[in-house]
């Protein structure tokens, strides 16, 4: 099964992380993609540009698309999707790490589950105090079956975005990633696809390392996240994706979570992850 990988890089991405992420989805993979589409979302550091240019001039099936200005992840991914030539698209972020058997496991699953349109997997958090000194953290699991995922999606994002493989036609049938959804372009995309009848599944095996740096919990909070959260929940309710009681629950729980101090947010997040993992096993 041929598939493409779409990845966006921007000015704040680290060179060493970008290099490892790209290596992890190309030479290190047992099952290699037919093509890799990398979008520069605005100007990047000279070191990164030199590295990407070297890939572009190599024999590897890598295409670099350079956007003159930073337009955000959703726009960059839509540009990448439009430039793919395969029926399936795998996502990858510039600071994560795909395990060598990631695509082999996903392709095998999809070839035996032809009804699936979006396939995610479990992931494992990692920190990196020094380059190549990785400390592995918690695993994050999600529901596996389509019915469980559909119910779960009314409160939480049902797949880990960096792990997914997506059927291109199903993605384009809802006009790609929404570019006006603040920090929740992936969650709103899943909502639209579920409402459109797309079938979701998750593999319980960890297939990706997910970087968690010192600012990870701060980025999950603040008034800007609260604003985007409320806007998202209003859209879900307007679309009929959530009921009135679910809307109220989500605004109270998910919204207030954005405003609690990091010292409280971190243990709450860890507790929530532990409960989700227990309920998913």
Short mmCIF file of C-alpha atoms in Angstrom, two decimals:
data_model
loop_
_atom_site.label_atom_id
_atom_site.label_comp_id
_atom_site.label_asym_id
_atom_site.label_seq_id
_atom_site.Cartn_x
_atom_site.Cartn_y
_atom_site.Cartn_z
CA UNK A 1 0.00 0.00 0.00
CA UNK A 2 1.56 3.27 -1.11
CA UNK A 3 1.33 6.21 1.28
CA UNK A 4 2.76 9.69 1.70
CA UNK A 5 4.06 11.40 4.83
CA UNK A 6 3.18 15.06 5.40
CA UNK A 7 5.23 17.09 7.87
CA UNK A 8 5.40 20.82 8.62
CA UNK A 9 8.44 22.68 9.98
CA UNK A 10 8.68 26.27 11.17
CA UNK A 11 11.17 28.68 12.70
CA UNK A 12 10.95 27.36 16.28
CA UNK A 13 11.64 23.72 15.39
CA UNK A 14 15.08 22.46 16.41
CA UNK A 15 17.47 21.22 13.74
CA UNK A 16 18.48 18.03 15.57
CA UNK A 17 14.82 17.14 16.21
CA UNK A 18 13.88 17.74 12.57
CA UNK A 19 16.75 15.57 11.36
CA UNK A 20 15.85 12.70 13.66
CA UNK A 21 12.14 12.96 12.83
CA UNK A 22 12.85 12.75 9.11
CA UNK A 23 15.31 9.88 9.54
CA UNK A 24 12.74 8.01 11.62
CA UNK A 25 10.16 8.09 8.80
CA UNK A 26 12.56 7.30 5.97
CA UNK A 27 15.77 5.30 6.30
CA UNK A 28 14.88 3.85 9.73
CA UNK A 29 11.46 2.52 8.68
CA UNK A 30 10.92 -1.12 7.77
CA UNK A 31 8.03 -0.05 5.50
CA UNK A 32 9.04 3.12 3.69
CA UNK A 33 6.70 5.81 2.31
CA UNK A 34 6.32 6.41 -1.39
CA UNK A 35 7.00 10.12 -0.78
CA UNK A 36 7.59 12.64 1.97
CA UNK A 37 6.14 16.13 1.64
CA UNK A 38 7.75 18.70 3.96
CA UNK A 39 6.25 22.19 4.20
CA UNK A 40 8.35 25.08 5.44
CA UNK A 41 5.73 27.20 7.18
CA UNK A 42 7.58 30.48 6.69
CA UNK A 43 11.36 31.05 6.82
CA UNK A 44 13.39 28.58 8.90
CA UNK A 45 16.89 28.69 10.41
CA UNK A 46 19.83 28.57 7.96
CA UNK A 47 20.96 25.21 9.34
CA UNK A 48 17.51 23.73 8.79
CA UNK A 49 17.23 25.20 5.30
CA UNK A 50 20.63 23.80 4.31
CA UNK A 51 19.64 20.36 5.59
CA UNK A 52 16.27 20.34 3.83
CA UNK A 53 17.88 21.55 0.61
CA UNK A 54 20.34 18.65 0.79
CA UNK A 55 17.43 16.23 1.08
CA UNK A 56 15.70 17.86 -1.84
CA UNK A 57 18.75 17.35 -4.05
CA UNK A 58 19.25 13.72 -2.97
CA UNK A 59 17.73 10.64 -4.56
CA UNK A 60 15.22 10.26 -1.72
CA UNK A 61 11.52 10.82 -2.63
CA UNK A 62 11.34 14.03 -0.56
CA UNK A 63 9.67 17.24 -1.72
CA UNK A 64 10.15 20.56 0.09
CA UNK A 65 7.40 23.18 -0.27
CA UNK A 66 8.38 26.65 0.94
CA UNK A 67 5.69 29.05 2.10
CA UNK A 68 6.77 32.71 2.21
CA UNK A 69 4.99 33.43 5.50
CA UNK A 70 3.94 31.44 8.56
CA UNK A 71 0.24 30.64 8.18
CA UNK A 72 -0.16 28.03 10.91
CA UNK A 73 -0.16 24.24 11.01
CA UNK A 74 -3.61 23.69 9.46
CA UNK A 75 -2.78 25.74 6.36
CA UNK A 76 0.63 24.09 5.97
CA UNK A 77 -0.89 20.61 6.21
CA UNK A 78 -3.58 21.45 3.67
CA UNK A 79 -0.86 22.57 1.24
CA UNK A 80 0.98 19.31 1.87
CA UNK A 81 -2.13 17.17 1.42
CA UNK A 82 -2.92 18.82 -1.92
CA UNK A 83 0.56 17.91 -3.16
CA UNK A 84 0.46 14.21 -2.28
CA UNK A 85 0.03 11.58 -4.98
CA UNK A 86 -1.12 8.57 -2.93
CA UNK A 87 -4.45 7.46 -1.45
CA UNK A 88 -3.13 7.40 2.11
CA UNK A 89 -1.41 10.12 4.15
CA UNK A 90 0.62 9.62 7.31
CA UNK A 91 1.22 12.50 9.69
CA UNK A 92 4.49 13.33 11.39
CA UNK A 93 5.56 16.25 13.57
CA UNK A 94 9.03 17.76 13.44
CA UNK A 95 9.87 17.12 17.10
CA UNK A 96 8.60 13.53 17.43
CA UNK A 97 10.09 10.14 16.62
CA UNK A 98 8.42 7.29 14.71
CA UNK A 99 9.47 3.81 15.80
CA UNK A 100 10.97 1.71 12.97
CA UNK A 101 7.93 -0.58 12.68
CA UNK A 102 5.30 2.19 12.81
CA UNK A 103 4.27 2.15 9.15
CA UNK A 104 4.60 -1.63 8.84
CA UNK A 105 2.09 -2.08 11.68
CA UNK A 106 -0.30 0.54 10.33
CA UNK A 107 -0.21 -0.66 6.72
CA UNK A 108 -0.78 -4.26 7.85
CA UNK A 109 -3.78 -3.17 9.91
CA UNK A 110 -5.30 -1.08 7.12
CA UNK A 111 -4.90 -3.84 4.55
CA UNK A 112 -7.00 -6.13 6.76
CA UNK A 113 -9.52 -3.46 7.85
CA UNK A 114 -10.60 -1.88 4.58
CA UNK A 115 -13.44 0.06 6.22
CA UNK A 116 -11.10 2.26 8.29
CA UNK A 117 -10.48 5.85 7.16
CA UNK A 118 -8.38 7.15 10.08
CA UNK A 119 -5.93 4.96 11.99
CA UNK A 120 -4.02 6.15 15.05
CA UNK A 121 -1.88 4.42 17.62
CA UNK A 122 -0.70 4.69 21.19
CA UNK A 123 2.29 6.91 21.86
CA UNK A 124 4.87 7.34 24.59
CA UNK A 125 6.05 10.66 25.94
CA UNK A 126 9.75 11.43 26.15
CA UNK A 127 11.98 14.24 27.36
CA UNK A 128 15.48 14.97 26.17
CA UNK A 129 17.68 16.90 28.63
CA UNK A 130 20.56 16.47 26.17
CA UNK A 131 20.52 15.38 22.55
CA UNK A 132 20.44 11.58 22.21
CA UNK A 133 19.76 11.23 25.94
CA UNK A 134 16.10 10.27 25.89
CA UNK A 135 14.07 9.69 29.03
CA UNK A 136 10.88 7.80 28.26
CA UNK A 137 7.75 8.78 30.15
CA UNK A 138 4.11 7.76 30.21
CA UNK A 139 2.33 5.80 27.54
CA UNK A 140 -0.93 7.24 26.22
CA UNK A 141 -3.61 4.83 25.01
CA UNK A 142 -6.96 5.52 23.36
CA UNK A 143 -10.10 3.47 22.60
CA UNK A 144 -9.67 1.08 19.69
CA UNK A 145 -13.05 0.30 18.10
CA UNK A 146 -15.10 2.68 15.97
CA UNK A 147 -18.05 2.78 18.37
CA UNK A 148 -15.84 3.42 21.42
CA UNK A 149 -13.96 6.14 19.56
CA UNK A 150 -17.17 7.85 18.45
CA UNK A 151 -18.44 8.05 22.04
CA UNK A 152 -15.06 9.09 23.41
CA UNK A 153 -14.75 11.90 20.84
CA UNK A 154 -17.61 13.82 22.46
CA UNK A 155 -15.24 14.74 25.30
CA UNK A 156 -11.66 14.11 24.13
CA UNK A 157 -9.77 13.98 20.85
CA UNK A 158 -10.20 10.36 19.70
CA UNK A 159 -6.80 9.85 18.01
CA UNK A 160 -3.28 11.13 18.60
CA UNK A 161 -2.74 13.45 15.65
CA UNK A 162 1.01 12.77 15.12
CA UNK A 163 0.33 9.02 14.87
CA UNK A 164 -2.43 8.93 12.27
CA UNK A 165 -2.74 7.58 8.78
CA UNK A 166 -5.70 9.11 6.91
CA UNK A 167 -7.51 8.13 3.75
CA UNK A 168 -7.02 11.14 1.48
CA UNK A 169 -10.50 11.03 -0.05
CA UNK A 170 -12.13 11.04 3.40
CA UNK A 171 -9.98 13.99 4.43
CA UNK A 172 -10.79 15.99 1.32
CA UNK A 173 -14.51 15.20 1.59
CA UNK A 174 -14.63 17.58 4.58
CA UNK A 175 -12.36 20.15 2.86
CA UNK A 176 -9.22 19.23 4.78
CA UNK A 177 -8.01 20.78 8.02
CA UNK A 178 -10.11 23.70 9.31
CA UNK A 179 -7.91 26.80 9.28
CA UNK A 180 -10.04 28.90 11.65
CA UNK A 181 -10.14 26.62 14.71
CA UNK A 182 -7.35 28.09 16.81
CA UNK A 183 -5.33 25.38 18.56
CA UNK A 184 -7.76 22.57 17.76
CA UNK A 185 -7.44 22.01 14.00
CA UNK A 186 -7.04 18.27 14.50
CA UNK A 187 -9.92 17.78 16.96
CA UNK A 188 -12.32 19.76 14.77
CA UNK A 189 -11.19 17.74 11.75
CA UNK A 190 -12.03 14.49 13.57
CA UNK A 191 -15.45 15.90 14.48
CA UNK A 192 -16.21 16.77 10.86
CA UNK A 193 -15.03 13.39 9.61
CA UNK A 194 -17.05 11.49 12.22
CA UNK A 195 -20.17 13.46 11.31
CA UNK A 196 -19.45 12.63 7.67
CA UNK A 197 -19.41 8.89 8.41
CA UNK A 198 -15.66 8.23 8.52
CA UNK A 199 -14.54 5.09 10.37
CA UNK A 200 -11.81 5.46 13.02
CA UNK A 201 -9.57 2.92 14.75
CA UNK A 202 -6.55 2.92 17.07
CA UNK A 203 -3.74 0.41 17.49
CA UNK A 204 -2.94 -0.12 21.15
CA UNK A 205 0.78 -0.56 20.46
CA UNK A 206 3.12 2.41 20.95
CA UNK A 207 4.34 3.47 17.49
CA UNK A 208 5.57 7.01 18.18
CA UNK A 209 7.66 8.90 20.70
CA UNK A 210 6.03 12.21 21.62
CA UNK A 211 8.29 14.98 22.89
CA UNK A 212 7.20 16.72 26.10
CA UNK A 213 9.40 19.70 26.98
CA UNK A 214 9.37 22.04 29.97
CA UNK A 215 6.71 24.27 28.42
CA UNK A 216 4.25 21.53 27.45
CA UNK A 217 1.82 22.13 30.31
CA UNK A 218 1.98 25.92 29.99
CA UNK A 219 0.95 25.65 26.34
CA UNK A 220 -2.15 23.69 27.34
CA UNK A 221 -3.40 26.58 29.45
CA UNK A 222 -4.07 30.29 29.52
CA UNK A 223 -6.87 32.59 28.40
CA UNK A 224 -6.06 32.04 24.71
CA UNK A 225 -6.60 28.30 25.12
CA UNK A 226 -9.76 28.94 27.14
CA UNK A 227 -11.08 31.14 24.32
CA UNK A 228 -10.31 28.53 21.66
CA UNK A 229 -11.80 25.78 23.84
CA UNK A 230 -15.12 27.60 24.26
CA UNK A 231 -15.25 28.36 20.53
CA UNK A 232 -14.63 24.69 19.76
CA UNK A 233 -17.35 23.49 22.12
CA UNK A 234 -19.82 26.00 20.67
CA UNK A 235 -19.07 24.68 17.19
CA UNK A 236 -19.52 21.06 18.32
CA UNK A 237 -22.90 21.91 19.84
CA UNK A 238 -24.00 23.91 16.79
CA UNK A 239 -23.04 21.00 14.51
CA UNK A 240 -25.04 18.57 16.62
CA UNK A 241 -21.90 16.65 17.57
CA UNK A 242 -22.55 17.15 21.29
CA UNK A 243 -25.75 17.44 23.29
CA UNK A 244 -26.58 20.36 25.55
CA UNK A 245 -25.47 18.45 28.65
CA UNK A 246 -22.24 17.39 26.94
CA UNK A 247 -21.60 20.99 25.90
CA UNK A 248 -22.02 22.22 29.49
CA UNK A 249 -19.82 19.41 30.85
CA UNK A 250 -17.08 20.09 28.31
CA UNK A 251 -17.00 23.85 28.90
CA UNK A 252 -16.82 23.37 32.67
CA UNK A 253 -14.25 20.57 32.79
CA UNK A 254 -12.15 21.22 29.70
CA UNK A 255 -12.47 24.99 29.97
CA UNK A 256 -11.54 25.30 33.63
CA UNK A 257 -8.61 22.92 33.09
CA UNK A 258 -7.09 25.58 30.83
CA UNK A 259 -7.01 28.10 33.69
CA UNK A 260 -5.65 26.08 36.62
CA UNK A 261 -1.98 26.72 37.54
CA UNK A 262 0.65 24.45 35.98
CA UNK A 263 1.50 23.04 39.42
CA UNK A 264 -2.04 21.65 39.55
CA UNK A 265 -2.48 20.99 35.83
CA UNK A 266 0.46 18.57 35.64
CA UNK A 267 -0.75 16.07 38.31
CA UNK A 268 -4.32 16.35 36.95
CA UNK A 269 -3.08 15.50 33.48
CA UNK A 270 -1.08 12.55 34.79
CA UNK A 271 -4.09 11.27 36.72
CA UNK A 272 -6.34 11.63 33.69
CA UNK A 273 -3.84 9.75 31.52
CA UNK A 274 -3.58 6.92 34.05
CA UNK A 275 -7.37 6.59 34.23
CA UNK A 276 -7.73 6.60 30.44
CA UNK A 277 -5.02 3.96 30.05
CA UNK A 278 -6.65 1.75 32.68
CA UNK A 279 -10.05 2.03 31.01
CA UNK A 280 -8.58 1.32 27.57
CA UNK A 281 -6.67 -1.86 28.40
#
